[in-house]
Amino acid sequence: DIQMTQSPSSLSASVGDRVTITCRASQGISNYLAWFQQKPGQAPKSLIYAASTLQSGVPSKFSGSGSGTDFTLTISSLQPEDFATYYCHQYDSFPYTFGQGTKLEIK
Amino acid sequence: QVQLVESGGGVVQPGRSLRLSCAASEFTFNIYAMHWVRQAPGKGLEWVTVISYDESTKNYADSVKGRFTISRDNSKNTLYLQMNSLRVDDTAVYYCARGDNYYGLDVWGQGTTVTVSS
């Protein structure tokens, strides 16, 4: 199975900050990497697919990069609605796997 | 709008069975693979199983293999998850999600809660 390791596990930031979350795959997954945002009591929401492409309707403050084993999610100009948990996810091969999540909290 | 609605969750004793459903609307259901993903209380996301658009291919996580069965009825735009021999550690919110080889898991339902407890 492909292990997905996210860092950090939690992150404290202020409104207006720019933050970066990293995700490492235990083996190469090309660009079959997605990022999800999840708020308490809600289903995950797809933000980015193919490592760097925004899903329809997702604001351009979110950006993704990487290929192979190392990926990043960057969120610029944090707003209150951005504080949530973020997950990376590989869909290169079964079983699909997720990172353990990064909880983004308000400082 | 494109929508997935899960149902069938509840409280069940260990060893018993439960069947979840996921009703799809406003998209062409029969051309998409469909997945189940679960989330135990306070934990992260765990992929459970997938079924191809035509039911020809199914894959399962090791944690549910031999106990859970995924199926679909394209005439009813509905996805199912038959869960047998349930265990306490199957307790989770179960989400169905639409799958695409390029777009990934792009549409998710709101989830249905399964609690396995004596």
PDB file of C-alpha atoms in Angstrom:
ATOM      1  CA  ASP A   1       0.000   0.000   0.000  1.00  0.00           C
ATOM      2  CA  ILE A   2       1.113   3.570  -0.651  1.00  0.00           C
ATOM      3  CA  GLN A   3       1.582   5.533   2.561  1.00  0.00           C
ATOM      4  CA  MET A   4       0.801   9.247   2.507  1.00  0.00           C
ATOM      5  CA  THR A   5       2.566  11.356   5.118  1.00  0.00           C
ATOM      6  CA  GLN A   6       1.381  14.906   5.720  1.00  0.00           C
ATOM      7  CA  SER A   7       3.151  17.592   7.667  1.00  0.00           C
ATOM      8  CA  PRO A   8       2.533  19.321   9.875  1.00  0.00           C
ATOM      9  CA  SER A   9      -0.289  17.496  11.687  1.00  0.00           C
ATOM     10  CA  SER A  10      -1.511  20.823  13.012  1.00  0.00           C
ATOM     11  CA  LEU A  11      -0.820  24.402  12.135  1.00  0.00           C
ATOM     12  CA  SER A  12      -1.697  27.644  13.836  1.00  0.00           C
ATOM     13  CA  ALA A  13      -1.947  30.745  11.665  1.00  0.00           C
ATOM     14  CA  SER A  14      -3.533  34.166  11.535  1.00  0.00           C
ATOM     15  CA  VAL A  15      -6.050  35.684   9.156  1.00  0.00           C
ATOM     16  CA  GLY A  16      -4.138  37.014   6.170  1.00  0.00           C
ATOM     17  CA  ASP A  17      -1.252  34.542   6.488  1.00  0.00           C
ATOM     18  CA  ARG A  18       0.013  32.243   3.769  1.00  0.00           C
ATOM     19  CA  VAL A  19       0.503  28.597   4.758  1.00  0.00           C
ATOM     20  CA  THR A  20       1.945  25.512   3.122  1.00  0.00           C
ATOM     21  CA  ILE A  21       1.141  21.872   3.849  1.00  0.00           C
ATOM     22  CA  THR A  22       3.308  19.093   2.524  1.00  0.00           C
ATOM     23  CA  CYS A  23       2.464  15.527   1.592  1.00  0.00           C
ATOM     24  CA  ARG A  24       4.900  12.743   0.781  1.00  0.00           C
ATOM     25  CA  ALA A  25       4.021   9.448  -0.877  1.00  0.00           C
ATOM     26  CA  SER A  26       5.933   6.287  -0.007  1.00  0.00           C
ATOM     27  CA  GLN A  27       6.352   5.601  -3.721  1.00  0.00           C
ATOM     28  CA  GLY A  28       5.871   7.540  -6.924  1.00  0.00           C
ATOM     29  CA  ILE A  29       2.279   8.387  -7.814  1.00  0.00           C
ATOM     30  CA  SER A  30       2.905  10.621 -10.819  1.00  0.00           C
ATOM     31  CA  ASN A  31       0.402  13.457 -10.344  1.00  0.00           C
ATOM     32  CA  TYR A  32      -2.511  11.357  -9.048  1.00  0.00           C
ATOM     33  CA  LEU A  33      -2.766  13.479  -5.951  1.00  0.00           C
ATOM     34  CA  ALA A  34      -5.786  15.337  -4.616  1.00  0.00           C
ATOM     35  CA  TRP A  35      -6.337  17.723  -1.713  1.00  0.00           C
ATOM     36  CA  PHE A  36      -9.531  17.892   0.364  1.00  0.00           C
ATOM     37  CA  GLN A  37     -10.845  20.378   2.885  1.00  0.00           C
ATOM     38  CA  GLN A  38     -13.078  19.175   5.685  1.00  0.00           C
ATOM     39  CA  LYS A  39     -14.930  21.274   8.229  1.00  0.00           C
ATOM     40  CA  PRO A  40     -16.450  19.797  11.408  1.00  0.00           C
ATOM     41  CA  GLY A  41     -19.635  17.865  10.731  1.00  0.00           C
ATOM     42  CA  GLN A  42     -19.261  18.194   6.964  1.00  0.00           C
ATOM     43  CA  ALA A  43     -18.198  15.911   4.146  1.00  0.00           C
ATOM     44  CA  PRO A  44     -14.779  16.421   2.592  1.00  0.00           C
ATOM     45  CA  LYS A  45     -14.681  18.892  -0.270  1.00  0.00           C
ATOM     46  CA  SER A  46     -12.369  18.363  -3.198  1.00  0.00           C
ATOM     47  CA  LEU A  47     -10.089  21.351  -3.736  1.00  0.00           C
ATOM     48  CA  ILE A  48      -7.380  20.145  -6.106  1.00  0.00           C
ATOM     49  CA  TYR A  49      -6.915  17.165  -8.393  1.00  0.00           C
ATOM     50  CA  ALA A  50      -4.009  16.038 -10.551  1.00  0.00           C
ATOM     51  CA  ALA A  51      -1.715  17.656  -7.987  1.00  0.00           C
ATOM     52  CA  SER A  52      -2.221  21.213  -9.189  1.00  0.00           C
ATOM     53  CA  THR A  53      -5.608  21.697 -10.890  1.00  0.00           C
ATOM     54  CA  LEU A  54      -8.346  23.485  -8.994  1.00  0.00           C
ATOM     55  CA  GLN A  55     -11.772  21.899  -8.896  1.00  0.00           C
ATOM     56  CA  SER A  56     -14.475  24.063 -10.416  1.00  0.00           C
ATOM     57  CA  GLY A  57     -15.497  26.871  -8.086  1.00  0.00           C
ATOM     58  CA  VAL A  58     -12.466  26.646  -5.805  1.00  0.00           C
ATOM     59  CA  PRO A  59     -10.837  30.057  -5.302  1.00  0.00           C
ATOM     60  CA  SER A  60      -7.385  30.702  -6.683  1.00  0.00           C
ATOM     61  CA  LYS A  61      -6.029  31.330  -3.187  1.00  0.00           C
ATOM     62  CA  PHE A  62      -5.555  27.551  -3.113  1.00  0.00           C
ATOM     63  CA  SER A  63      -2.694  26.129  -5.133  1.00  0.00           C
ATOM     64  CA  GLY A  64      -1.012  22.765  -5.397  1.00  0.00           C
ATOM     65  CA  SER A  65       2.267  21.560  -6.768  1.00  0.00           C
ATOM     66  CA  GLY A  66       4.453  18.504  -7.004  1.00  0.00           C
ATOM     67  CA  SER A  67       4.852  15.251  -8.821  1.00  0.00           C
ATOM     68  CA  GLY A  68       6.189  11.820  -8.041  1.00  0.00           C
ATOM     69  CA  THR A  69       6.450  11.618  -4.254  1.00  0.00           C
ATOM     70  CA  ASP A  70       6.468  15.188  -2.928  1.00  0.00           C
ATOM     71  CA  PHE A  71       3.505  17.554  -3.011  1.00  0.00           C
ATOM     72  CA  THR A  72       2.426  20.814  -1.438  1.00  0.00           C
ATOM     73  CA  LEU A  73      -0.805  22.683  -0.824  1.00  0.00           C
ATOM     74  CA  THR A  74      -0.505  26.432  -0.359  1.00  0.00           C
ATOM     75  CA  ILE A  75      -3.279  28.663   0.895  1.00  0.00           C
ATOM     76  CA  SER A  76      -2.733  32.390   0.575  1.00  0.00           C
ATOM     77  CA  SER A  77      -4.401  35.197   2.467  1.00  0.00           C
ATOM     78  CA  LEU A  78      -6.153  33.005   5.027  1.00  0.00           C
ATOM     79  CA  GLN A  79      -9.746  33.895   5.825  1.00  0.00           C
ATOM     80  CA  PRO A  80     -11.846  32.602   8.727  1.00  0.00           C
ATOM     81  CA  GLU A  81     -13.633  30.104   6.462  1.00  0.00           C
ATOM     82  CA  ASP A  82     -10.292  28.464   5.538  1.00  0.00           C
ATOM     83  CA  PHE A  83      -9.673  27.118   9.019  1.00  0.00           C
ATOM     84  CA  ALA A  84     -10.398  23.425   8.647  1.00  0.00           C
ATOM     85  CA  THR A  85      -8.662  20.076   8.292  1.00  0.00           C
ATOM     86  CA  TYR A  86      -6.887  19.312   5.017  1.00  0.00           C
ATOM     87  CA  TYR A  87      -6.141  15.869   3.610  1.00  0.00           C
ATOM     88  CA  CYS A  88      -3.981  14.732   0.740  1.00  0.00           C
ATOM     89  CA  HIS A  89      -5.085  11.626  -1.150  1.00  0.00           C
ATOM     90  CA  GLN A  90      -3.446   9.381  -3.725  1.00  0.00           C
ATOM     91  CA  TYR A  91      -5.576   7.839  -6.452  1.00  0.00           C
ATOM     92  CA  ASP A  92      -2.754   6.289  -8.403  1.00  0.00           C
ATOM     93  CA  SER A  93      -3.440   2.744  -7.268  1.00  0.00           C
ATOM     94  CA  PHE A  94      -5.690   0.696  -5.016  1.00  0.00           C
ATOM     95  CA  PRO A  95      -6.052   0.701  -2.134  1.00  0.00           C
ATOM     96  CA  TYR A  96      -6.503   4.467  -2.326  1.00  0.00           C
ATOM     97  CA  THR A  97      -4.969   6.145   0.707  1.00  0.00           C
ATOM     98  CA  PHE A  98      -5.170   9.467   2.516  1.00  0.00           C
ATOM     99  CA  GLY A  99      -2.743  11.471   4.565  1.00  0.00           C
ATOM    100  CA  GLN A 100      -3.487  11.694   8.270  1.00  0.00           C
ATOM    101  CA  GLY A 101      -4.739  15.264   7.947  1.00  0.00           C
ATOM    102  CA  THR A 102      -3.509  18.738   8.853  1.00  0.00           C
ATOM    103  CA  LYS A 103      -5.673  20.746  11.223  1.00  0.00           C
ATOM    104  CA  LEU A 104      -5.384  24.441  10.436  1.00  0.00           C
ATOM    105  CA  GLU A 105      -6.336  26.553  13.441  1.00  0.00           C
ATOM    106  CA  ILE A 106      -6.651  30.257  14.075  1.00  0.00           C
ATOM    107  CA  LYS A 107      -3.808  31.750  16.081  1.00  0.00           C
TER     108      LYS A 107
ATOM    109  CA  GLN B   1     -27.189  20.032  -8.880  1.00  0.00           C
ATOM    110  CA  VAL B   2     -24.999  16.944  -8.795  1.00  0.00           C
ATOM    111  CA  GLN B   3     -25.847  15.132  -5.597  1.00  0.00           C
ATOM    112  CA  LEU B   4     -25.188  11.957  -3.627  1.00  0.00           C
ATOM    113  CA  VAL B   5     -27.400  11.063  -0.674  1.00  0.00           C
ATOM    114  CA  GLU B   6     -26.504   8.203   1.650  1.00  0.00           C
ATOM    115  CA  SER B   7     -28.954   6.331   3.852  1.00  0.00           C
ATOM    116  CA  GLY B   8     -29.195   3.162   5.891  1.00  0.00           C
ATOM    117  CA  GLY B   9     -26.906   3.949   8.785  1.00  0.00           C
ATOM    118  CA  GLY B  10     -27.818   3.155  12.357  1.00  0.00           C
ATOM    119  CA  VAL B  11     -26.840   1.349  15.534  1.00  0.00           C
ATOM    120  CA  VAL B  12     -26.135  -2.365  15.206  1.00  0.00           C
ATOM    121  CA  GLN B  13     -24.656  -5.045  17.433  1.00  0.00           C
ATOM    122  CA  PRO B  14     -21.288  -6.629  16.664  1.00  0.00           C
ATOM    123  CA  GLY B  15     -21.606  -9.520  14.220  1.00  0.00           C
ATOM    124  CA  ARG B  16     -24.783  -8.213  12.645  1.00  0.00           C
ATOM    125  CA  SER B  17     -25.338  -6.798   9.151  1.00  0.00           C
ATOM    126  CA  LEU B  18     -26.348  -3.489   7.642  1.00  0.00           C
ATOM    127  CA  ARG B  19     -26.864  -2.234   4.096  1.00  0.00           C
ATOM    128  CA  LEU B  20     -26.087   1.311   3.097  1.00  0.00           C
ATOM    129  CA  SER B  21     -27.483   3.037   0.026  1.00  0.00           C
ATOM    130  CA  CYS B  22     -26.311   6.047  -1.943  1.00  0.00           C
ATOM    131  CA  ALA B  23     -28.743   7.719  -4.332  1.00  0.00           C
ATOM    132  CA  ALA B  24     -27.225   9.721  -7.164  1.00  0.00           C
ATOM    133  CA  SER B  25     -28.892  12.537  -9.048  1.00  0.00           C
ATOM    134  CA  GLU B  26     -28.189  15.110 -11.743  1.00  0.00           C
ATOM    135  CA  PHE B  27     -25.343  13.250 -13.428  1.00  0.00           C
ATOM    136  CA  THR B  28     -24.926  10.211 -15.654  1.00  0.00           C
ATOM    137  CA  PHE B  29     -24.442   7.631 -12.908  1.00  0.00           C
ATOM    138  CA  ASN B  30     -23.713   4.687 -15.195  1.00  0.00           C
ATOM    139  CA  ILE B  31     -20.447   6.076 -16.566  1.00  0.00           C
ATOM    140  CA  TYR B  32     -18.711   6.654 -13.239  1.00  0.00           C
ATOM    141  CA  ALA B  33     -16.900   4.419 -10.801  1.00  0.00           C
ATOM    142  CA  MET B  34     -18.243   4.832  -7.296  1.00  0.00           C
ATOM    143  CA  HIS B  35     -16.484   4.584  -3.940  1.00  0.00           C
ATOM    144  CA  TRP B  36     -17.188   4.291  -0.238  1.00  0.00           C
ATOM    145  CA  VAL B  37     -14.920   6.138   2.190  1.00  0.00           C
ATOM    146  CA  ARG B  38     -15.327   6.087   5.955  1.00  0.00           C
ATOM    147  CA  GLN B  39     -14.241   8.194   8.896  1.00  0.00           C
ATOM    148  CA  ALA B  40     -14.152   6.867  12.423  1.00  0.00           C
ATOM    149  CA  PRO B  41     -15.019   9.354  15.192  1.00  0.00           C
ATOM    150  CA  GLY B  42     -12.229  11.911  15.533  1.00  0.00           C
ATOM    151  CA  LYS B  43     -10.080  10.120  12.955  1.00  0.00           C
ATOM    152  CA  GLY B  44      -8.999  10.606   9.362  1.00  0.00           C
ATOM    153  CA  LEU B  45     -10.407   9.348   6.103  1.00  0.00           C
ATOM    154  CA  GLU B  46     -10.169   5.680   5.147  1.00  0.00           C
ATOM    155  CA  TRP B  47     -10.965   4.446   1.664  1.00  0.00           C
ATOM    156  CA  VAL B  48     -13.169   1.335   1.818  1.00  0.00           C
ATOM    157  CA  THR B  49     -14.121   0.085  -1.623  1.00  0.00           C
ATOM    158  CA  VAL B  50     -14.757   0.916  -5.281  1.00  0.00           C
ATOM    159  CA  ILE B  51     -16.953  -0.461  -8.044  1.00  0.00           C
ATOM    160  CA  SER B  52     -16.480   0.228 -11.736  1.00  0.00           C
ATOM    161  CA  TYR B  53     -19.220   1.825 -13.817  1.00  0.00           C
ATOM    162  CA  ASP B  54     -20.374  -1.565 -15.131  1.00  0.00           C
ATOM    163  CA  GLU B  55     -19.777  -3.629 -11.930  1.00  0.00           C
ATOM    164  CA  SER B  56     -17.028  -5.602 -13.674  1.00  0.00           C
ATOM    165  CA  THR B  57     -14.328  -4.535 -11.217  1.00  0.00           C
ATOM    166  CA  LYS B  58     -14.438  -4.182  -7.447  1.00  0.00           C
ATOM    167  CA  ASN B  59     -11.642  -3.482  -4.980  1.00  0.00           C
ATOM    168  CA  TYR B  60     -11.694  -3.522  -1.190  1.00  0.00           C
ATOM    169  CA  ALA B  61      -9.538  -2.356   1.670  1.00  0.00           C
ATOM    170  CA  ASP B  62      -8.001  -5.258   3.550  1.00  0.00           C
ATOM    171  CA  SER B  63      -9.893  -4.164   6.677  1.00  0.00           C
ATOM    172  CA  VAL B  64     -13.264  -5.021   5.068  1.00  0.00           C
ATOM    173  CA  LYS B  65     -12.369  -7.685   2.503  1.00  0.00           C
ATOM    174  CA  GLY B  66     -14.595 -10.731   2.849  1.00  0.00           C
ATOM    175  CA  ARG B  67     -17.110  -8.881   5.041  1.00  0.00           C
ATOM    176  CA  PHE B  68     -18.308  -5.960   2.900  1.00  0.00           C
ATOM    177  CA  THR B  69     -19.749  -6.122  -0.617  1.00  0.00           C
ATOM    178  CA  ILE B  70     -20.195  -3.177  -2.929  1.00  0.00           C
ATOM    179  CA  SER B  71     -22.827  -3.214  -5.658  1.00  0.00           C
ATOM    180  CA  ARG B  72     -24.830  -0.833  -7.795  1.00  0.00           C
ATOM    181  CA  ASP B  73     -28.101  -0.645  -9.705  1.00  0.00           C
ATOM    182  CA  ASN B  74     -27.598   1.657 -12.663  1.00  0.00           C
ATOM    183  CA  SER B  75     -31.304   1.555 -13.483  1.00  0.00           C
ATOM    184  CA  LYS B  76     -31.984   3.138 -10.084  1.00  0.00           C
ATOM    185  CA  ASN B  77     -28.887   5.379  -9.957  1.00  0.00           C
ATOM    186  CA  THR B  78     -28.061   3.800  -6.625  1.00  0.00           C
ATOM    187  CA  LEU B  79     -24.898   2.467  -4.984  1.00  0.00           C
ATOM    188  CA  TYR B  80     -24.952  -0.039  -2.137  1.00  0.00           C
ATOM    189  CA  LEU B  81     -22.668  -1.315   0.585  1.00  0.00           C
ATOM    190  CA  GLN B  82     -23.603  -4.585   2.241  1.00  0.00           C
ATOM    191  CA  MET B  83     -21.763  -4.835   5.544  1.00  0.00           C
ATOM    192  CA  ASN B  84     -21.692  -8.222   7.268  1.00  0.00           C
ATOM    193  CA  SER B  85     -19.959  -9.426  10.425  1.00  0.00           C
ATOM    194  CA  LEU B  86     -19.735  -5.883  11.673  1.00  0.00           C
ATOM    195  CA  ARG B  87     -17.117  -5.054  14.272  1.00  0.00           C
ATOM    196  CA  VAL B  88     -16.832  -2.244  16.792  1.00  0.00           C
ATOM    197  CA  ASP B  89     -14.019  -0.714  14.717  1.00  0.00           C
ATOM    198  CA  ASP B  90     -16.362  -0.381  11.731  1.00  0.00           C
ATOM    199  CA  THR B  91     -18.043   2.464  13.605  1.00  0.00           C
ATOM    200  CA  ALA B  92     -17.734   5.501  11.346  1.00  0.00           C
ATOM    201  CA  VAL B  93     -19.427   7.975   9.088  1.00  0.00           C
ATOM    202  CA  TYR B  94     -19.659   6.340   5.672  1.00  0.00           C
ATOM    203  CA  TYR B  95     -19.452   8.552   2.609  1.00  0.00           C
ATOM    204  CA  CYS B  96     -20.120   7.598  -0.972  1.00  0.00           C
ATOM    205  CA  ALA B  97     -18.094   9.438  -3.585  1.00  0.00           C
ATOM    206  CA  ARG B  98     -18.017   9.668  -7.356  1.00  0.00           C
ATOM    207  CA  GLY B  99     -14.714   8.604  -8.862  1.00  0.00           C
ATOM    208  CA  ASP B 100     -12.866   9.619 -11.982  1.00  0.00           C
ATOM    209  CA  ASN B 101      -9.427   8.496 -13.087  1.00  0.00           C
ATOM    210  CA  TYR B 102      -8.352  12.097 -13.659  1.00  0.00           C
ATOM    211  CA  TYR B 103     -10.558  14.199 -11.392  1.00  0.00           C
ATOM    212  CA  GLY B 104     -10.357  11.839  -8.442  1.00  0.00           C
ATOM    213  CA  LEU B 105     -13.136  11.683  -5.859  1.00  0.00           C
ATOM    214  CA  ASP B 106     -14.874  14.842  -6.989  1.00  0.00           C
ATOM    215  CA  VAL B 107     -18.385  14.573  -5.543  1.00  0.00           C
ATOM    216  CA  TRP B 108     -19.218  13.339  -2.036  1.00  0.00           C
ATOM    217  CA  GLY B 109     -22.413  12.655  -0.175  1.00  0.00           C
ATOM    218  CA  GLN B 110     -23.131  14.062   3.263  1.00  0.00           C
ATOM    219  CA  GLY B 111     -22.454  10.732   4.961  1.00  0.00           C
ATOM    220  CA  THR B 112     -24.415   8.236   7.031  1.00  0.00           C
ATOM    221  CA  THR B 113     -23.381   7.152  10.513  1.00  0.00           C
ATOM    222  CA  VAL B 114     -22.860   3.525  11.441  1.00  0.00           C
ATOM    223  CA  THR B 115     -22.389   2.653  15.092  1.00  0.00           C
ATOM    224  CA  VAL B 116     -21.457  -0.891  16.049  1.00  0.00           C
ATOM    225  CA  SER B 117     -22.002  -1.437  19.737  1.00  0.00           C
ATOM    226  CA  SER B 118     -23.369  -4.027  22.095  1.00  0.00           C
TER     227      SER B 118
END
